[in-house]
Amino acid sequence: MNNTLLLTVVIYLTTVQIVNSIQCYQCDSNEDNSCPSNKGFDEDINALVDCNSFEATVPGTFCMKITQESPGWRGWKKVTRRCGSRSDTGVAWGCRWTFEDNGVWKETCFCEDRDGCNGAGLIKTNTLVLAIMILTAGFFILF
């Protein structure tokens, strides 16, 4: 009886996976009306993308929001939200402001503390195996 219970626990533990997955918003204001550059971002109409999945345009371990704005009264503004895999400064948190050679102002913000801006350490398990484990344990307790 103890060997069976031990085997059941071992099977369960082999199905548990530690998942470090970050989910970010992914959109470009030049291509997507739900990603505006001139008003608030609506999290309800934009979906999070898993940065380790095929859906991410750039796979990564943190989120980025890049805002670019040109000078002058006829200027433009562009906002890009996506996953990031490496920052050019080596720091993946906070914001950095620069002026590019063509006069475009650029703000790049990094975050990794929560989903949507973002960090997740989740325990993922197979629910079928978990149900079998509970039934097996209940069987051993009753009999």
PDB file of C-alpha atoms in Angstrom:
ATOM      1  CA  MET A   1       0.000   0.000   0.000  1.00  0.00           C
ATOM      2  CA  ASN A   2       2.796   2.463   0.838  1.00  0.00           C
ATOM      3  CA  ASN A   3       4.571   1.658  -2.438  1.00  0.00           C
ATOM      4  CA  THR A   4       1.440   2.475  -4.421  1.00  0.00           C
ATOM      5  CA  LEU A   5       0.979   5.769  -2.605  1.00  0.00           C
ATOM      6  CA  LEU A   6       4.645   6.615  -3.156  1.00  0.00           C
ATOM      7  CA  LEU A   7       4.330   5.786  -6.858  1.00  0.00           C
ATOM      8  CA  THR A   8       1.238   7.992  -7.118  1.00  0.00           C
ATOM      9  CA  VAL A   9       3.064  10.919  -5.516  1.00  0.00           C
ATOM     10  CA  VAL A  10       6.052  10.446  -7.842  1.00  0.00           C
ATOM     11  CA  ILE A  11       3.781  10.416 -10.902  1.00  0.00           C
ATOM     12  CA  TYR A  12       2.091  13.589  -9.705  1.00  0.00           C
ATOM     13  CA  LEU A  13       5.372  15.376  -9.072  1.00  0.00           C
ATOM     14  CA  THR A  14       6.637  14.524 -12.539  1.00  0.00           C
ATOM     15  CA  THR A  15       3.610  16.210 -14.103  1.00  0.00           C
ATOM     16  CA  VAL A  16       4.019  19.489 -12.230  1.00  0.00           C
ATOM     17  CA  GLN A  17       5.901  22.104 -14.179  1.00  0.00           C
ATOM     18  CA  ILE A  18       7.277  25.424 -13.012  1.00  0.00           C
ATOM     19  CA  VAL A  19       6.272  28.027 -15.556  1.00  0.00           C
ATOM     20  CA  ASN A  20       7.946  31.410 -15.762  1.00  0.00           C
ATOM     21  CA  SER A  21       5.847  33.018 -18.406  1.00  0.00           C
ATOM     22  CA  ILE A  22       5.296  36.679 -18.970  1.00  0.00           C
ATOM     23  CA  GLN A  23       2.313  37.993 -20.851  1.00  0.00           C
ATOM     24  CA  CYS A  24       2.421  41.379 -22.542  1.00  0.00           C
ATOM     25  CA  TYR A  25       0.138  43.486 -24.650  1.00  0.00           C
ATOM     26  CA  GLN A  26       1.257  43.445 -28.264  1.00  0.00           C
ATOM     27  CA  CYS A  27       0.114  46.147 -30.655  1.00  0.00           C
ATOM     28  CA  ASP A  28       1.258  49.011 -32.860  1.00  0.00           C
ATOM     29  CA  SER A  29      -0.733  52.255 -33.057  1.00  0.00           C
ATOM     30  CA  ASN A  30       0.086  52.608 -36.775  1.00  0.00           C
ATOM     31  CA  GLU A  31      -1.520  49.248 -37.542  1.00  0.00           C
ATOM     32  CA  ASP A  32      -4.163  48.698 -34.864  1.00  0.00           C
ATOM     33  CA  ASN A  33      -7.068  50.983 -33.895  1.00  0.00           C
ATOM     34  CA  SER A  34      -7.329  49.311 -30.476  1.00  0.00           C
ATOM     35  CA  CYS A  35      -3.811  50.559 -29.682  1.00  0.00           C
ATOM     36  CA  PRO A  36      -4.234  54.332 -29.747  1.00  0.00           C
ATOM     37  CA  SER A  37      -1.303  56.699 -29.500  1.00  0.00           C
ATOM     38  CA  ASN A  38      -3.285  59.754 -28.449  1.00  0.00           C
ATOM     39  CA  LYS A  39      -5.647  58.437 -25.763  1.00  0.00           C
ATOM     40  CA  GLY A  40      -5.836  55.839 -23.020  1.00  0.00           C
ATOM     41  CA  PHE A  41      -5.088  52.190 -23.672  1.00  0.00           C
ATOM     42  CA  ASP A  42      -8.094  49.918 -23.098  1.00  0.00           C
ATOM     43  CA  GLU A  43      -6.965  46.652 -21.524  1.00  0.00           C
ATOM     44  CA  ASP A  44     -10.441  45.158 -21.980  1.00  0.00           C
ATOM     45  CA  ILE A  45     -10.270  45.113 -25.788  1.00  0.00           C
ATOM     46  CA  ASN A  46      -6.629  44.069 -26.087  1.00  0.00           C
ATOM     47  CA  ALA A  47      -5.491  40.547 -25.313  1.00  0.00           C
ATOM     48  CA  LEU A  48      -2.336  39.550 -23.503  1.00  0.00           C
ATOM     49  CA  VAL A  49       0.190  37.519 -25.490  1.00  0.00           C
ATOM     50  CA  ASP A  50       2.418  34.888 -23.883  1.00  0.00           C
ATOM     51  CA  CYS A  51       5.980  36.024 -24.584  1.00  0.00           C
ATOM     52  CA  ASN A  52       7.148  32.409 -24.968  1.00  0.00           C
ATOM     53  CA  SER A  53       4.508  31.497 -27.553  1.00  0.00           C
ATOM     54  CA  PHE A  54       4.432  31.686 -31.321  1.00  0.00           C
ATOM     55  CA  GLU A  55       2.003  34.640 -31.057  1.00  0.00           C
ATOM     56  CA  ALA A  56       4.699  36.972 -29.750  1.00  0.00           C
ATOM     57  CA  THR A  57       6.291  39.001 -32.545  1.00  0.00           C
ATOM     58  CA  VAL A  58       9.404  39.202 -30.376  1.00  0.00           C
ATOM     59  CA  PRO A  59       9.826  36.404 -27.817  1.00  0.00           C
ATOM     60  CA  GLY A  60      11.042  37.660 -24.491  1.00  0.00           C
ATOM     61  CA  THR A  61      11.218  37.829 -20.737  1.00  0.00           C
ATOM     62  CA  PHE A  62       9.847  41.333 -20.135  1.00  0.00           C
ATOM     63  CA  CYS A  63       7.379  43.837 -21.601  1.00  0.00           C
ATOM     64  CA  MET A  64       8.152  46.995 -23.514  1.00  0.00           C
ATOM     65  CA  LYS A  65       6.219  50.109 -24.436  1.00  0.00           C
ATOM     66  CA  ILE A  66       7.899  52.349 -26.994  1.00  0.00           C
ATOM     67  CA  THR A  67       6.500  55.818 -27.632  1.00  0.00           C
ATOM     68  CA  GLN A  68       7.892  57.852 -30.526  1.00  0.00           C
ATOM     69  CA  GLU A  69       6.879  61.410 -31.322  1.00  0.00           C
ATOM     70  CA  SER A  70       8.081  63.723 -34.054  1.00  0.00           C
ATOM     71  CA  PRO A  71       8.596  67.446 -33.490  1.00  0.00           C
ATOM     72  CA  GLY A  72       6.538  70.233 -34.987  1.00  0.00           C
ATOM     73  CA  TRP A  73       2.865  71.043 -35.337  1.00  0.00           C
ATOM     74  CA  ARG A  74       2.411  68.432 -38.094  1.00  0.00           C
ATOM     75  CA  GLY A  75       4.184  65.792 -36.061  1.00  0.00           C
ATOM     76  CA  TRP A  76       3.081  62.254 -35.430  1.00  0.00           C
ATOM     77  CA  LYS A  77       3.024  59.919 -32.483  1.00  0.00           C
ATOM     78  CA  LYS A  78       3.450  56.155 -32.496  1.00  0.00           C
ATOM     79  CA  VAL A  79       3.073  53.661 -29.623  1.00  0.00           C
ATOM     80  CA  THR A  80       4.311  50.070 -29.805  1.00  0.00           C
ATOM     81  CA  ARG A  81       3.644  47.509 -27.097  1.00  0.00           C
ATOM     82  CA  ARG A  82       5.413  44.132 -27.210  1.00  0.00           C
ATOM     83  CA  CYS A  83       7.568  41.558 -25.469  1.00  0.00           C
ATOM     84  CA  GLY A  84      11.266  42.210 -25.163  1.00  0.00           C
ATOM     85  CA  SER A  85      14.200  39.855 -24.997  1.00  0.00           C
ATOM     86  CA  ARG A  86      17.104  42.212 -24.464  1.00  0.00           C
ATOM     87  CA  SER A  87      17.484  45.911 -23.790  1.00  0.00           C
ATOM     88  CA  ASP A  88      20.371  47.792 -25.317  1.00  0.00           C
ATOM     89  CA  THR A  89      21.422  49.031 -21.869  1.00  0.00           C
ATOM     90  CA  GLY A  90      21.082  45.682 -20.104  1.00  0.00           C
ATOM     91  CA  VAL A  91      18.418  47.082 -17.743  1.00  0.00           C
ATOM     92  CA  ALA A  92      14.883  45.736 -18.227  1.00  0.00           C
ATOM     93  CA  TRP A  93      12.903  47.985 -15.870  1.00  0.00           C
ATOM     94  CA  GLY A  94      11.969  51.650 -15.758  1.00  0.00           C
ATOM     95  CA  CYS A  95      11.920  54.150 -18.612  1.00  0.00           C
ATOM     96  CA  ARG A  96      14.539  55.773 -20.770  1.00  0.00           C
ATOM     97  CA  TRP A  97      14.143  58.894 -22.899  1.00  0.00           C
ATOM     98  CA  THR A  98      16.215  59.710 -25.965  1.00  0.00           C
ATOM     99  CA  PHE A  99      16.226  61.971 -29.006  1.00  0.00           C
ATOM    100  CA  GLU A 100      17.056  60.191 -32.215  1.00  0.00           C
ATOM    101  CA  ASP A 101      19.211  61.769 -34.919  1.00  0.00           C
ATOM    102  CA  ASN A 102      16.169  62.808 -36.958  1.00  0.00           C
ATOM    103  CA  GLY A 103      14.740  64.746 -33.992  1.00  0.00           C
ATOM    104  CA  VAL A 104      12.204  62.116 -32.978  1.00  0.00           C
ATOM    105  CA  TRP A 105      11.643  61.899 -29.219  1.00  0.00           C
ATOM    106  CA  LYS A 106      11.596  58.307 -27.984  1.00  0.00           C
ATOM    107  CA  GLU A 107      10.505  56.904 -24.636  1.00  0.00           C
ATOM    108  CA  THR A 108      11.183  53.210 -23.992  1.00  0.00           C
ATOM    109  CA  CYS A 109       9.692  51.666 -20.859  1.00  0.00           C
ATOM    110  CA  PHE A 110      10.473  48.170 -19.581  1.00  0.00           C
ATOM    111  CA  CYS A 111       8.665  46.110 -16.953  1.00  0.00           C
ATOM    112  CA  GLU A 112       8.637  42.542 -15.746  1.00  0.00           C
ATOM    113  CA  ASP A 113       6.796  42.579 -12.433  1.00  0.00           C
ATOM    114  CA  ARG A 114       3.312  41.383 -13.498  1.00  0.00           C
ATOM    115  CA  ASP A 115       1.273  40.201 -16.478  1.00  0.00           C
ATOM    116  CA  GLY A 116       0.364  43.130 -18.615  1.00  0.00           C
ATOM    117  CA  CYS A 117       3.589  44.561 -17.245  1.00  0.00           C
ATOM    118  CA  ASN A 118       4.540  41.707 -16.027  1.00  0.00           C
ATOM    119  CA  GLY A 119       5.967  38.771 -14.246  1.00  0.00           C
ATOM    120  CA  ALA A 120       4.506  35.411 -13.399  1.00  0.00           C
ATOM    121  CA  GLY A 121       5.713  32.374 -11.604  1.00  0.00           C
ATOM    122  CA  LEU A 122       2.945  29.843 -11.811  1.00  0.00           C
ATOM    123  CA  ILE A 123       2.617  26.203 -10.946  1.00  0.00           C
ATOM    124  CA  LYS A 124       0.941  24.360 -13.771  1.00  0.00           C
ATOM    125  CA  THR A 125      -0.316  20.814 -13.468  1.00  0.00           C
ATOM    126  CA  ASN A 126      -2.322  18.311 -15.418  1.00  0.00           C
ATOM    127  CA  THR A 127      -5.862  18.326 -13.961  1.00  0.00           C
ATOM    128  CA  LEU A 128      -6.577  14.757 -15.057  1.00  0.00           C
ATOM    129  CA  VAL A 129      -3.542  13.481 -13.156  1.00  0.00           C
ATOM    130  CA  LEU A 130      -4.542  15.597 -10.155  1.00  0.00           C
ATOM    131  CA  ALA A 131      -8.068  14.085 -10.192  1.00  0.00           C
ATOM    132  CA  ILE A 132      -6.639  10.559 -10.387  1.00  0.00           C
ATOM    133  CA  MET A 133      -4.311  11.365  -7.482  1.00  0.00           C
ATOM    134  CA  ILE A 134      -7.194  12.590  -5.322  1.00  0.00           C
ATOM    135  CA  LEU A 135      -9.310   9.524  -6.132  1.00  0.00           C
ATOM    136  CA  THR A 136      -6.382   7.187  -5.414  1.00  0.00           C
ATOM    137  CA  ALA A 137      -5.627   8.883  -2.105  1.00  0.00           C
ATOM    138  CA  GLY A 138      -9.321   8.716  -1.178  1.00  0.00           C
ATOM    139  CA  PHE A 139      -9.383   5.020  -2.033  1.00  0.00           C
ATOM    140  CA  PHE A 140      -6.394   4.340   0.250  1.00  0.00           C
ATOM    141  CA  ILE A 141      -7.907   6.344   3.088  1.00  0.00           C
ATOM    142  CA  LEU A 142     -11.261   4.539   2.874  1.00  0.00           C
ATOM    143  CA  PHE A 143      -9.899   1.011   2.454  1.00  0.00           C
TER     144      PHE A 143
END
